[in-house]
Structure formats: C-alpha cells, structure tokens
Amino acid sequence: MIMPMKVLEENLNKHVALLLKDNRVLDGVLTGYDDYMNMVLDDVEEAGEESTKKLGTVIVRGSNVVRIVPK
Amino acid sequence: MIMPMKVLEENLNKHVALLLKDNRVLDGVLTGYDDYMNMVLDDVEEAGEESTKKLGTVIVRGSNVVRIVPK
Amino acid sequence: MIMPMKVLEENLNKHVALLLKDNRVLDGVLTGYDDYMNMVLDDVEEAGEESTKKLGTVIVRGSNVVRIVPK
Amino acid sequence: MIMPMKVLEENLNKHVALLLKDNRVLDGVLTGYDDYMNMVLDDVEEAGEESTKKLGTVIVRGSNVVRIVPK
Amino acid sequence: MIMPMKVLEENLNKHVALLLKDNRVLDGVLTGYDDYMNMVLDDVEEAGEESTKKLGTVIVRGSNVVRIVPK
Amino acid sequence: MIMPMKVLEENLNKHVALLLKDNRVLDGVLTGYDDYMNMVLDDVEEAGEESTKKLGTVIVRGSNVVRIVPK
Amino acid sequence: MIMPMKVLEENLNKHVALLLKDNRVLDGVLTGYDDYMNMVLDDVEEAGEESTKKLGTVIVRGSNVVRIVPK
C-alpha cells in the first residue's frame, strides 16, 4: 500500500495535471505541497471551459482539488 | 460488523469504481488511501457525462468521493 | 432517548435505504459504519433519477448521507 | 436563556417538523439526537416537492438540517 | 469593540430577523443560542420566496445562518 | 507583513463594505468581530441584486463572508 | 520542495492575482496573510464577469480562494 501523500512526494518536480472543482485543469510541474493538499505548480498552463492560458507559478488551495494525475 | 476503512483495506490492489461528487466515475486498481479517504488508483479509466479517458495513476481527494464499489 | 449511532447499531445486518445528497437512494444490508457515518452496505440496489442498478458491496462516505431509513 | 440542545431535549417523544437543506420536510416523533444534531425520528411522514410518503423510523444526519419546529 | 456573541446576548428576548442561506427570513423573539450560533426563536413568522407562515418555536442550525438583524 | 485580523482591528468603528457569498453587499460601520470573522456592523445599508435597504445593526456569520473592503 | 505558505511569503509586497470561487479575480499587492490563507491585498483591481473596479485595500477570507498567481 502507498499513501496518497507519498505519491505526491514521488511526483515532486514532475508534470502533473490538477483537476479543480470548477472544472479548470492546471498542467504544470509540482514544486511543493502541504498536509492540506495546498500545492505549488510551476510552468502552469490552465485549460478552462473555453480557453487555455499560461500562468507561470500557481498556488492552489487544497480544498478546490478533485484529483491529481501524474503525467 | 465491519469498519468502512477495513473494506478499503480488503480491496487494496483490486479493482474499484469511485463515484465523485461531480458525477465522474473512476475505474481502477486501489493502491493506497489514508484516513481522509484520499485515494490512489492505478490504471484508471474515467467516465464522465460524455466520454471516457485513460488516466493511468490518479490521486483523488477524499472530500470529493461519494461512494466506492469493489468490483 | 436513543442515540442515532445506537439505531445504526440495531440495524446492523438489516435492510436500510440510504438517501444521498445527489438524490440517489441505496437499498442494501448495513454491514458496517464508523463515527463519521461512513457506511458499508451489501447487496446494494441503487435507484437514481432514471434507472436502477445492482452494485453489490458499497462504501459510502458519510458526508454524502442525508437520511437512513431502516426497512 | 435556553440552549438549543435543551429545546431538543424538551421535545423528546414529541412531534417535530424537520426542514432539510434539500427542502424535504420530515414530520415525526423525535426519539433521539446527539451533539452533531444527528436525529432519530419515528412515525415519519416526509413531504417533498411533489409527494408525501410514510417512512417509519428515520436517522437524519445533522449537517442536512436547517430548522426544527416543535408541533 | 463588541464581540458578535455579545450582541446576541444583548438581544435575548428581543425581536430579531434571521436570514438563512436558502433566503428564508425568520422573524421572532431570540430565546437562546450556543457557540455554534444554533438559535432558538419564539413566535416565529417565516417569510419565504412566495408566502409567510407562523411557526411558533423554531430551532435553527447555526450553519444555515447568514445574518441576524435586531429589530 | 500585516495579519488580516490586524487590518480588521484597524478598521474598527470605520466604514467597511462586506461582500457575502450570496452577492449581497453590506455597507456599515464595523463595531466588532471575532476569530471566525463573525462581524458586527452598525448603520448598515444592504445592496442586493435589485434593491437597497437600511438594516441598522447586523451580525454576520463569518462563513458567509467573501471579502471586506475598508472605505 | 517548497511549501505553499513559503511561496506566499516570497510574494509579500508583490503583485498577485487571486481567483475566487465566484470567479472574481483580484489583482493587487499582497501585504499579509495568515494560516487560513486569509489575505490582505492593497491597490486592488477586481475583475468580475462584466466589469472591473478599483477597491483599494481588501481582506479576503481564505475559504473563498481557488488559486494565487504571482505576477
């Protein structure tokens, strides 16, 4: 068995896709996180319902996260 | 009586279907979880309202989970 | 006076109907629960807005539960 | 001054009407409750948007309760 | 500076209007409350989107309260 | 660096505009608050989607607050 | 690895864009925050669905924050 937080740790400095509750998807490099699943991503591209934009560094509040997909 | 967490434990490395609050269903192999029902699934196929996609490994935040069905 | 958790205990291994926040109803045998009202049901039939399906064993996250009706 | 929990206590084994967040109203005899306002009702009649049904005993999760009206 | 709970205390046995999250407004005499802002009101008149009704005593779960207006 | 609670303290007895989750805006004099961001406002004018009304003193439950703007 | 709170600290007195749950975006200088991600911004411009307005100083309740983008 592997702990969810351990999988986050294994993906540090790797590309992940974050799905948020508002259906936005953030693609970027996971550079940090904490116990609340607050996360820091670098080189982020955000895909919303209609468009995509580059955001650079992003801090995401954990309570908005649905799922994380390592890429 | 069986504890819900015990049923998760019994389904480690087995196929489960996860229903999320946004109606997505994730089918995959349960490889980990924690006390908040955060979960790790491998070989995930996600079925949404209109389409299905393969996601590989997925970390799901427990607060989005409605129900888990062992398969 | 009877405690709500005590009524759950009395209904162990009996049929209950669980109403969830998304209006799904799960009918099944209550085989377990914990302090968060996470629950395990066996022989589940789930009735949604339009259809019914057999699910076997189901773990339900307590935060999605509206009410439980012993049958 | 009277504590809200004290008013619940005074209404043990009496008729109350419970309004839930999904607009359902449960009429029944309050037979139990706990600190989270989880409640047990007997002889319940539930009135929804369109119809009424008899449910017998019902356990309600406190987080779904809007208000309680002793009758 | 005055604490919000102190203002509740000052309005004990006085008329207040409670706005709930579902837009209902309860007018009544505040006879009790606790640390979670659960409240007891007497002689309540409830105004919803379309109609008004007399409810007598009402226990309101604090998590549904938006604002309280002393009258 | 300044703590958010410190900014509230600096605005005691001054005009602030409170945006609530339901899009109501309360303009009034901040006369109190607590650690949960429950707040007391005096001389409140509330602007909703369609109309404005004078409310006098208002106690706001912190969980409904989106942002506070000192004026 | 970098902690999310550390990235906030590094952006003190710098421009950030805050996305809120109601889709508002606040652009301003981050002058403070606390452990709940409550934040203080100065020189704020708020962009909503249809219009933009200058707000000066704003205190944002952390529970409304989706993501923070340093600029």
Tab-separated table of C-alpha atoms in Angstrom, chain F:
chain	number	residue	atom	x	y	z
F	1	MET	CA	3.664	41.921	6.728
F	2	ILE	CA	0.286	42.611	8.248
F	3	MET	CA	-2.133	39.988	9.578
F	4	PRO	CA	-5.681	40.017	8.123
F	5	MET	CA	-7.139	40.206	11.650
F	6	LYS	CA	-4.951	43.252	12.324
F	7	VAL	CA	-6.493	45.046	9.348
F	8	LEU	CA	-9.927	44.318	10.790
F	9	GLU	CA	-8.751	45.823	14.092
F	10	GLU	CA	-7.515	48.964	12.334
F	11	ASN	CA	-10.920	49.383	10.763
F	12	LEU	CA	-12.926	49.199	13.981
F	13	ASN	CA	-15.500	52.000	14.054
F	14	LYS	CA	-14.850	52.767	10.417
F	15	HIS	CA	-16.876	52.151	7.284
F	16	VAL	CA	-16.385	48.847	5.515
F	17	ALA	CA	-18.163	47.040	2.671
F	18	LEU	CA	-18.765	43.340	3.174
F	19	LEU	CA	-19.346	41.102	0.172
F	20	LEU	CA	-21.278	37.951	1.091
F	21	LYS	CA	-21.380	34.629	-0.772
F	22	ASP	CA	-24.933	35.305	-1.963
F	23	ASN	CA	-23.673	38.518	-3.622
F	24	ARG	CA	-25.280	40.816	-1.090
F	25	VAL	CA	-23.111	43.785	-0.102
F	26	LEU	CA	-23.386	45.243	3.398
F	27	ASP	CA	-22.082	48.790	3.914
F	28	GLY	CA	-21.718	49.812	7.530
F	29	VAL	CA	-19.514	50.695	10.486
F	30	LEU	CA	-17.511	47.727	11.792
F	31	THR	CA	-18.104	47.632	15.542
F	32	GLY	CA	-16.910	44.118	16.326
F	33	TYR	CA	-15.629	40.779	15.085
F	34	ASP	CA	-14.220	37.507	16.438
F	35	ASP	CA	-11.746	34.817	15.386
F	36	TYR	CA	-14.245	33.206	12.995
F	37	MET	CA	-14.676	36.538	11.179
F	38	ASN	CA	-18.182	36.784	12.573
F	39	MET	CA	-18.778	40.517	12.424
F	40	VAL	CA	-20.987	43.238	13.858
F	41	LEU	CA	-21.844	46.227	11.690
F	42	ASP	CA	-23.825	49.330	12.561
F	43	ASP	CA	-25.787	51.677	10.279
F	44	VAL	CA	-25.915	49.013	7.630
F	45	GLU	CA	-27.197	49.523	4.134
F	46	GLU	CA	-27.597	46.290	2.226
F	47	ALA	CA	-27.456	46.187	-1.542
F	48	GLY	CA	-28.845	43.059	-3.165
F	49	GLU	CA	-29.403	42.160	-6.804
F	50	GLU	CA	-32.283	44.552	-7.185
F	51	SER	CA	-32.768	46.818	-4.209
F	52	THR	CA	-31.155	48.517	-1.210
F	53	LYS	CA	-32.408	48.566	2.363
F	54	LYS	CA	-31.362	50.039	5.683
F	55	LEU	CA	-30.849	47.390	8.343
F	56	GLY	CA	-29.336	49.192	11.350
F	57	THR	CA	-27.188	46.742	13.333
F	58	VAL	CA	-26.309	43.410	11.700
F	59	ILE	CA	-24.442	40.338	12.942
F	60	VAL	CA	-22.866	38.454	10.041
F	61	ARG	CA	-21.735	34.850	10.277
F	62	GLY	CA	-18.125	34.710	9.143
F	63	SER	CA	-18.586	31.672	6.912
F	64	ASN	CA	-20.684	33.803	4.535
F	65	VAL	CA	-18.060	36.499	4.035
F	66	VAL	CA	-16.083	36.678	0.770
F	67	ARG	CA	-14.162	39.921	1.193
F	68	ILE	CA	-14.069	43.075	3.295
F	69	VAL	CA	-13.223	46.456	1.809
F	70	PRO	CA	-12.357	49.344	4.177
F	71	LYS	CA	-13.731	52.586	2.750
